[in-house]
Each structure stands twice: as C-alpha cells, then as structure tokens.
Coordinates of N, CA and C and ligand atoms in Angstrom, one line a residue:
M13 N 0.8 -1.2 0.0 CA 0.0 0.0 0.0 C 0.9 1.2 0.0
E14 N 0.6 2.1 -0.9 CA 1.3 3.4 -1.0 C 0.3 4.5 -0.9
F15 N 0.3 5.3 0.2 CA -0.6 6.4 0.4 C 0.1 7.7 0.1
A16 N -0.7 8.6 -0.4 CA -0.2 10.0 -0.4 C -0.3 10.5 1.1
L17 N 0.8 10.9 1.7 CA 0.9 11.2 3.1 C 1.0 12.7 3.2
D18 N 0.5 13.2 4.3 CA 0.6 14.7 4.6 C 1.8 14.9 5.5
A19 N 2.0 16.1 6.0 CA 3.2 16.5 6.8 C 3.3 15.6 8.1
E20 N 2.1 15.2 8.6 CA 2.1 14.3 9.8 C 2.2 12.9 9.5
N21 N 2.5 12.5 8.3 CA 2.6 11.1 7.8 C 1.3 10.4 7.9
K22 N 0.2 11.2 7.7 CA -1.1 10.6 7.6 C -1.6 10.5 6.2
P23 N -2.5 9.5 5.9 CA -3.1 9.5 4.5 C -3.8 10.8 4.3
V24 N -3.8 11.3 3.1 CA -4.4 12.5 2.7 C -5.9 12.3 2.5
V25 N -6.2 11.2 1.9 CA -7.7 11.0 1.6 C -8.0 9.5 2.0
V26 N -9.3 9.3 2.1 CA -9.9 8.0 2.4 C -9.6 7.0 1.2
E27 N -8.9 6.0 1.4 CA -8.7 4.9 0.4 C -8.6 3.6 1.1
D28 N -8.5 2.5 0.4 CA -8.5 1.2 1.0 C -7.3 1.1 1.9
D29 N -7.5 0.3 3.0 CA -6.4 0.1 4.0 C -6.1 1.3 4.9
V30 N -6.9 2.3 4.8 CA -6.8 3.5 5.7 C -7.8 3.3 6.8
V31 N -7.4 3.6 8.1 CA -8.3 3.6 9.2 C -9.0 4.9 9.2
V32 N -10.3 4.9 9.1 CA -11.1 6.1 9.0 C -11.8 6.3 10.4
S33 N -11.7 7.5 10.9 CA -12.5 7.8 12.1 C -13.5 8.9 11.6
L34 N -14.7 8.7 12.0 CA -15.7 9.7 11.6 C -16.8 9.9 12.6
N35 N -17.4 11.1 12.7 CA -18.6 11.3 13.4 C -19.8 11.2 12.4
Y36 N -20.9 10.7 12.9 CA -22.0 10.5 12.0 C -23.3 10.7 12.7
T37 N -24.3 11.1 12.0 CA -25.7 11.1 12.4 C -26.5 10.3 11.4
L38 N -27.3 9.4 11.8 CA -28.2 8.7 10.9 C -29.6 9.1 11.1
T39 N -30.2 9.6 10.0 CA -31.6 10.0 10.1 C -32.5 9.1 9.2
V40 N -33.6 8.6 9.7 CA -34.5 7.8 9.0 C -35.9 8.3 9.2
D41 N -36.6 8.5 8.0 CA -38.0 9.1 8.1 C -38.0 10.4 8.9
G42 N -36.9 11.2 8.7 CA -36.9 12.5 9.3 C -36.5 12.5 10.8
E43 N -36.2 11.3 11.4 CA -35.9 11.2 12.8 C -34.5 10.7 12.9
V44 N -33.7 11.3 13.8 CA -32.4 10.9 14.1 C -32.5 9.5 14.9
V45 N -32.0 8.4 14.4 CA -32.1 7.1 15.0 C -30.8 6.7 15.6
D46 N -29.7 7.3 15.2 CA -28.4 6.9 15.8 C -27.4 8.0 15.5
S47 N -26.4 8.2 16.4 CA -25.3 9.1 16.1 C -24.1 8.8 17.0
S48 N -23.0 9.4 16.7 CA -21.8 9.1 17.4 C -21.6 10.2 18.5
E49 N -22.6 11.0 18.8 CA -22.5 12.1 19.7 C -22.1 11.6 21.1
E50 N -22.7 10.5 21.6 CA -22.4 10.1 23.0 C -21.0 9.4 23.1
D51 N -20.8 8.4 22.1 CA -19.6 7.6 22.2 C -18.4 8.1 21.5
G52 N -18.5 9.2 20.7 CA -17.4 9.7 20.0 C -17.3 9.0 18.6
P53 N -16.3 9.4 17.8 CA -16.2 8.9 16.5 C -16.0 7.4 16.4
I54 N -16.6 6.8 15.4 CA -16.3 5.4 15.1 C -15.1 5.2 14.2
S55 N -14.3 4.1 14.3 CA -13.2 3.9 13.5 C -13.3 2.5 12.9
F56 N -12.8 2.4 11.6 CA -12.9 1.2 10.9 C -11.9 1.2 9.7
I57 N -11.6 0.1 9.2 CA -10.7 0.0 8.0 C -11.5 0.1 6.7
Q58 N -11.1 1.1 5.9 CA -11.8 1.3 4.7 C -11.6 0.1 3.7
G59 N -12.6 -0.3 3.1 CA -12.5 -1.4 2.1 C -12.7 -2.8 2.6
Y60 N -13.0 -2.9 3.9 CA -13.2 -4.2 4.5 C -14.6 -4.6 4.9
G61 N -15.5 -3.7 4.4 CA -16.9 -4.0 4.7 C -17.3 -4.0 6.2
N62 N -16.5 -3.2 6.9 CA -16.8 -3.0 8.4 C -18.0 -2.1 8.6
I63 N -18.4 -1.3 7.6 CA -19.6 -0.5 7.7 C -20.5 -0.9 6.5
I64 N -21.7 -0.3 6.5 CA -22.6 -0.7 5.4 C -22.1 -0.2 4.1
P65 N -22.3 -1.0 3.0 CA -21.6 -0.8 1.8 C -22.0 0.6 1.1
G66 N -23.2 1.0 1.2 CA -23.6 2.2 0.6 C -23.0 3.4 1.2
L67 N -22.6 3.4 2.4 CA -21.9 4.5 3.0 C -20.4 4.4 2.7
E68 N -19.8 3.2 2.9 CA -18.4 3.0 2.7 C -17.9 3.5 1.3
R69 N -18.7 3.2 0.3 CA -18.5 3.5 -1.1 C -18.3 5.1 -1.3
E70 N -19.1 5.8 -0.6 CA -19.2 7.3 -0.7 C -18.0 8.0 0.0
L71 N -17.2 7.3 0.8 CA -16.2 7.9 1.6 C -14.9 8.1 0.8
Y72 N -14.7 7.3 -0.2 CA -13.4 7.3 -1.0 C -13.1 8.8 -1.4
G73 N -11.9 9.2 -1.1 CA -11.4 10.5 -1.6 C -11.7 11.6 -0.6
M74 N -12.5 11.3 0.5 CA -12.7 12.4 1.5 C -11.5 12.7 2.3
R75 N -11.4 13.9 2.8 CA -10.2 14.4 3.6 C -10.6 14.6 5.0
T76 N -9.7 14.6 5.9 CA -9.9 14.9 7.3 C -10.6 16.3 7.5
G77 N -11.7 16.4 8.2 CA -12.4 17.6 8.4 C -13.5 17.8 7.5
Q78 N -13.5 17.0 6.4 CA -14.6 17.2 5.4 C -15.9 16.5 5.9
S79 N -17.0 17.1 5.5 CA -18.3 16.6 5.8 C -19.1 16.3 4.6
K80 N -20.0 15.4 4.7 CA -20.8 14.9 3.5 C -22.1 14.4 3.9
H81 N -23.1 14.6 3.1 CA -24.4 14.0 3.3 C -24.5 12.8 2.4
V82 N -24.8 11.6 2.9 CA -24.9 10.4 2.0 C -26.2 9.8 2.2
S83 N -27.0 9.6 1.1 CA -28.2 8.9 1.1 C -27.9 7.5 0.7
V84 N -28.4 6.5 1.5 CA -28.2 5.1 1.2 C -29.6 4.4 1.0
S85 N -29.8 3.8 -0.1 CA -31.0 3.1 -0.4 C -31.1 1.9 0.6
A86 N -32.3 1.4 0.8 CA -32.4 0.2 1.6 C -31.6 -1.0 1.2
A87 N -31.5 -1.2 -0.1 CA -30.7 -2.3 -0.7 C -29.3 -2.2 -0.3
D88 N -28.7 -1.0 -0.3 CA -27.3 -0.8 0.1 C -27.1 -0.6 1.6
G89 N -28.2 -0.6 2.3 CA -28.2 -0.4 3.8 C -28.5 -1.7 4.5
Y90 N -29.6 -1.7 5.2 CA -29.9 -2.9 6.0 C -30.8 -3.9 5.2
G91 N -30.9 -3.7 3.9 CA -31.6 -4.7 3.0 C -33.1 -4.3 3.0
T92 N -33.8 -5.0 2.0 CA -35.2 -4.8 1.9 C -35.9 -5.7 2.8
V93 N -37.2 -5.4 3.1 CA -38.0 -6.2 4.0 C -38.3 -7.6 3.4
D94 N -38.0 -8.6 4.1 CA -38.3 -10.0 3.6 C -39.6 -10.5 4.3
P95 N -40.7 -10.6 3.5 CA -42.0 -11.0 4.0 C -41.9 -12.4 4.6
E96 N -40.9 -13.2 4.2 CA -40.8 -14.6 4.8 C -40.2 -14.6 6.2
A97 N -39.5 -13.5 6.6 CA -38.8 -13.4 7.8 C -39.8 -13.1 9.0
V98 N -41.0 -13.5 8.8 CA -42.0 -13.2 9.9 C -42.6 -14.6 10.3
M99 N -42.8 -14.8 11.6 CA -43.2 -16.1 12.1 C -44.3 -15.9 13.2
E100 N -45.3 -16.8 13.1 CA -46.3 -16.8 14.1 C -45.9 -17.9 15.1
V101 N -45.9 -17.6 16.4 CA -45.4 -18.5 17.4 C -46.5 -18.6 18.5
P102 N -46.8 -19.9 18.9 CA -47.7 -20.1 20.0 C -47.2 -19.5 21.3
T103 N -48.0 -18.7 22.0 CA -47.6 -18.0 23.2 C -47.0 -19.0 24.2
E104 N -47.6 -20.2 24.3 CA -47.2 -21.2 25.3 C -45.7 -21.6 25.1
E105 N -45.2 -21.4 23.9 CA -43.8 -21.8 23.7 C -42.8 -20.8 24.2
L106 N -43.3 -19.6 24.6 CA -42.4 -18.6 25.0 C -42.1 -18.6 26.5
P107 N -40.9 -18.2 26.9 CA -40.7 -18.1 28.4 C -41.7 -17.2 29.0
A108 N -42.1 -17.5 30.3 CA -43.2 -16.7 30.9 C -42.9 -15.3 31.2
D109 N -41.5 -15.0 31.3 CA -41.2 -13.6 31.7 C -41.1 -12.6 30.5
I110 N -41.5 -13.0 29.3 CA -41.5 -12.1 28.2 C -42.8 -11.3 28.2
P111 N -42.6 -9.9 28.2 CA -43.8 -9.1 28.1 C -44.4 -9.2 26.7
L112 N -45.7 -9.6 26.6 CA -46.3 -9.8 25.3 C -46.9 -8.5 24.8
E113 N -46.1 -7.7 24.3 CA -46.6 -6.4 23.8 C -45.9 -6.1 22.4
V114 N -46.7 -5.4 21.6 CA -46.1 -5.0 20.3 C -45.0 -4.1 20.5
G115 N -43.9 -4.4 19.8 CA -42.7 -3.5 19.8 C -41.6 -4.0 20.7
V116 N -41.9 -5.1 21.5 CA -40.9 -5.7 22.4 C -39.9 -6.4 21.5
E117 N -38.6 -6.2 21.8 CA -37.5 -6.9 21.1 C -37.0 -8.1 21.8
L118 N -36.8 -9.2 21.1 CA -36.4 -10.4 21.7 C -35.1 -10.9 21.0
E119 N -34.2 -11.6 21.8 CA -33.1 -12.3 21.3 C -33.4 -13.7 21.3
I120 N -33.3 -14.4 20.2 CA -33.7 -15.8 20.1 C -32.6 -16.6 19.5
L121 N -32.3 -17.8 20.1 CA -31.3 -18.7 19.5 C -32.0 -19.6 18.5
N122 N -31.4 -19.7 17.3 CA -32.0 -20.6 16.4 C -31.4 -22.0 16.5
E123 N -31.7 -23.0 15.7 CA -31.2 -24.3 15.8 C -29.7 -24.4 15.8
D124 N -29.1 -23.5 15.1 CA -27.6 -23.5 14.9 C -26.9 -22.7 16.1
G125 N -27.7 -22.3 17.0 CA -27.1 -21.6 18.2 C -26.8 -20.1 17.9
E126 N -27.3 -19.6 16.7 CA -27.0 -18.2 16.4 C -28.1 -17.3 17.1
E127 N -27.6 -16.1 17.5 CA -28.6 -15.2 18.1 C -29.3 -14.4 17.1
L128 N -30.6 -14.4 17.1 CA -31.3 -13.6 16.1 C -32.2 -12.6 16.9
S129 N -32.3 -11.4 16.3 CA -33.2 -10.4 16.9 C -34.5 -10.4 16.3
A130 N -35.6 -10.3 17.0 CA -36.9 -10.2 16.5 C -37.7 -9.2 17.3
V131 N -38.7 -8.7 16.6 CA -39.7 -7.7 17.3 C -41.1 -8.3 17.2
I132 N -41.8 -8.2 18.3 CA -43.2 -8.6 18.4 C -44.0 -7.6 17.6
T133 N -44.7 -8.0 16.5 CA -45.5 -7.1 15.7 C -46.9 -7.3 15.9
K134 N -47.3 -8.4 16.5 CA -48.8 -8.6 16.7 C -48.9 -9.6 17.9
V135 N -49.9 -9.3 18.8 CA -50.2 -10.2 19.9 C -51.6 -10.7 19.8
G136 N -51.8 -12.0 19.6 CA -53.1 -12.6 19.5 C -53.4 -13.3 20.8
E137 N -54.6 -14.0 20.8 CA -55.0 -14.6 22.0 C -54.1 -15.8 22.4
K138 N -53.7 -16.6 21.4 CA -52.8 -17.8 21.6 C -51.5 -17.7 20.9
T139 N -51.3 -16.8 20.1 CA -50.1 -16.7 19.3 C -49.6 -15.2 19.3
I140 N -48.3 -15.1 19.0 CA -47.7 -13.7 18.7 C -47.0 -13.8 17.3
V141 N -46.8 -12.7 16.7 CA -46.1 -12.6 15.4 C -44.8 -12.0 15.7
L142 N -43.7 -12.7 15.3 CA -42.3 -12.2 15.4 C -41.8 -11.8 14.0
D143 N -41.2 -10.6 13.9 CA -40.6 -10.1 12.7 C -39.1 -10.1 12.9
F144 N -38.4 -10.9 12.1 CA -37.0 -11.1 12.2 C -36.2 -10.1 11.3
N145 N -36.9 -9.3 10.5 CA -36.3 -8.3 9.7 C -35.5 -7.3 10.6
H146 N -34.4 -6.7 10.1 CA -33.7 -5.7 10.8 C -34.7 -4.5 10.9
P147 N -34.7 -3.8 12.1 CA -35.6 -2.7 12.3 C -35.5 -1.6 11.2
L148 N -34.3 -1.5 10.6 CA -34.1 -0.5 9.5 C -34.1 -1.1 8.1
A149 N -34.6 -2.4 8.0 CA -34.8 -3.0 6.7 C -35.8 -2.2 5.9
G150 N -35.6 -2.0 4.7 CA -36.6 -1.3 3.8 C -36.6 0.2 4.0
K151 N -35.7 0.7 4.8 CA -35.6 2.2 5.1 C -34.4 2.8 4.3
Q152 N -34.7 4.0 3.7 CA -33.7 4.8 3.2 C -32.9 5.5 4.3
L153 N -31.6 5.4 4.3 CA -30.8 5.9 5.4 C -30.1 7.2 4.9
E154 N -30.2 8.2 5.8 CA -29.6 9.5 5.5 C -28.5 9.8 6.5
F155 N -27.3 9.7 6.0 CA -26.1 9.9 6.9 C -25.5 11.3 6.7
D156 N -25.2 11.9 7.8 CA -24.3 13.1 7.8 C -23.0 12.7 8.5
V157 N -21.9 12.7 7.8 CA -20.7 12.3 8.3 C -19.6 13.4 8.2
T158 N -18.7 13.4 9.2 CA -17.5 14.2 9.2 C -16.3 13.4 9.5
I159 N -15.3 13.4 8.6 CA -14.1 12.7 8.9 C -13.3 13.4 9.9
T160 N -12.9 12.7 11.0 CA -12.2 13.3 12.1 C -10.7 12.9 12.1
D161 N -10.4 11.8 11.5 CA -9.0 11.3 11.4 C -8.8 10.3 10.4
L162 N -7.6 10.3 9.8 CA -7.2 9.2 8.9 C -5.8 8.7 9.3
R163 N -5.6 7.4 9.3 CA -4.2 6.9 9.5 C -4.1 5.6 8.8
A164 N -2.8 5.2 8.5 CA -2.6 3.9 7.8 C -2.9 2.8 8.8
A165 N -3.6 1.7 8.4 CA -3.8 0.6 9.3 C -2.5 -0.2 9.5
T166 N -2.3 -0.7 10.7 CA -1.1 -1.5 10.9 C -1.2 -2.9 10.2
P167 N -0.1 -3.6 10.0 CA -0.1 -4.9 9.3 C -1.0 -5.9 10.1
E168 N -1.0 -5.8 11.5 CA -1.8 -6.6 12.3 C -3.3 -6.4 12.1
E169 N -3.6 -5.1 12.0 CA -5.0 -4.7 11.8 C -5.5 -5.2 10.4
L170 N -4.7 -5.1 9.4 CA -5.0 -5.5 8.1 C -5.2 -7.0 8.1
D171 N -4.4 -7.7 8.8 CA -4.5 -9.2 8.9 C -5.8 -9.6 9.6
H172 N -6.2 -8.9 10.6 CA -7.4 -9.2 11.4 C -8.6 -8.6 10.7
G173 N -8.5 -7.6 9.9 CA -9.6 -7.0 9.2 C -10.4 -6.1 10.0
H174 N -9.9 -5.6 11.2 CA -10.5 -4.7 12.0 C -9.5 -3.8 12.8
V175 N -10.1 -2.7 13.3 CA -9.2 -1.7 14.0 C -8.9 -2.2 15.4
H176 N -7.6 -2.0 15.8 CA -7.2 -2.1 17.2 C -7.0 -0.7 17.8
D177 N -8.0 -0.2 18.4 CA -7.8 1.2 19.0 C -7.7 1.1 20.5
E178 N -8.0 2.2 21.2 CA -7.8 2.2 22.6 C -8.8 1.3 23.3
D179 N -9.9 1.0 22.6 CA -10.9 0.1 23.2 C -10.5 -1.4 22.9
Y180 N -9.5 -1.6 22.2 CA -9.1 -3.0 21.8 C -8.6 -3.7 23.0
D181 N -9.2 -4.9 23.2 CA -8.9 -5.7 24.4 C -8.4 -7.1 23.9
E182 N -7.1 -7.4 24.0 CA -6.5 -8.6 23.4 C -7.1 -9.8 24.1
D183 N -7.4 -9.8 25.4 CA -8.0 -11.0 26.0 C -9.3 -11.3 25.5
E184 N -10.1 -10.2 25.3 CA -11.4 -10.4 24.7 C -11.3 -11.0 23.3
E185 N -10.3 -10.6 22.5 CA -10.2 -11.1 21.2 C -9.8 -12.6 21.2
D186 N -8.9 -13.0 22.2 CA -8.5 -14.4 22.3 C -9.8 -15.2 22.5
E187 N -10.7 -14.7 23.3 CA -11.9 -15.5 23.6 C -12.7 -15.7 22.3
E188 N -12.7 -14.6 21.5 CA -13.5 -14.6 20.3 C -12.9 -15.7 19.3
N189 N -11.6 -15.8 19.3 CA -11.0 -16.7 18.3 C -10.8 -18.1 18.7
Ligands
ZN22 ZN1 -7.9 -8.1 16.0

C-alpha cells in the first residue's frame, strides 16, 4: 500500500487500508435514530466491509475535516423487507417472563445456536407474530458524516480485518478466536 501522506505522515484521503474515524448522524424518516454524539467517532478500516456498503463507497477521496451527506437506499443499507422473515409463534412456547406487547424486542437462539433479533409485531390470544427483519430494513438511510482522522492501518489490523484502537482488548479477542 502506498498512500499520499501529509506532513504528519497521515493518509491525505480515504482509500483502501486506511483507518477512518468519523462522526455520524443517521436520520430515518426525518428522525435521528443513531449518532456518534455520545460515544465519539467510530473507527474502521476502509475497504473491509466494516460498515454498510452504501456508506463506505461514498467515503473514498474524502479528507480529514470534510463533511458529507450520504443517502443510502435500503438495498445498500440494511436490506429490503423480507416477508418470509415473519413467524407466528404459540404463546405457550415462549418463556413466561417475556412481556407480550407489540414493539418488544427479543433475542432468540436458532437451531444453529445463532442469536437472532426479532420484534413482536402482533399479539393474539394464543399466538404472537415475530418479525426477524432488521428494524431498519426497507428504510432509506440519511447519513451526515464528518471525517475526524485518517491513519494507515497496521499490518496486524489488516491481517485481522478490523481496528485495534484504545478500546481494543486482546484478552477479549482471544476468547473470540
Ligand atoms: Zn484483531
């Protein structure tokens, strides 16, 4: 990798293998649904699919301090709504401590032991309806982003495909692997 570097030895623009830090606000249907305001900028390696593709694609060539509005279609964001990803479940099969109300989010283990998120969309007398679609599926995403820092990824980061920043915990990673 050969970057154009500035006086501080940092990449000048966003390109593959650059660690990008940015502040973002995500607006959906006119409402802010997520932002980096509380936790500070997010960091990721450009070109590794660490963020949703429709946003990553629009960051190439941006410079530190630069802001941009990026509209991302549902297909390039959290996907379109899958009508098949909805399931009617007998209430008696659910643990007793689950509040049976529309809008309640549940974490469910499937047969392969994977954790899936679902939202209760309907409560009947003997059954409830669970929707496994991502809450933002089918939604157009409006991002406002500002690049706060660019640096070259370390060889280790490139090897792992993710950023090792101040939140990086090696013990935690050992458990993951
Ligand atoms: Zn790692």
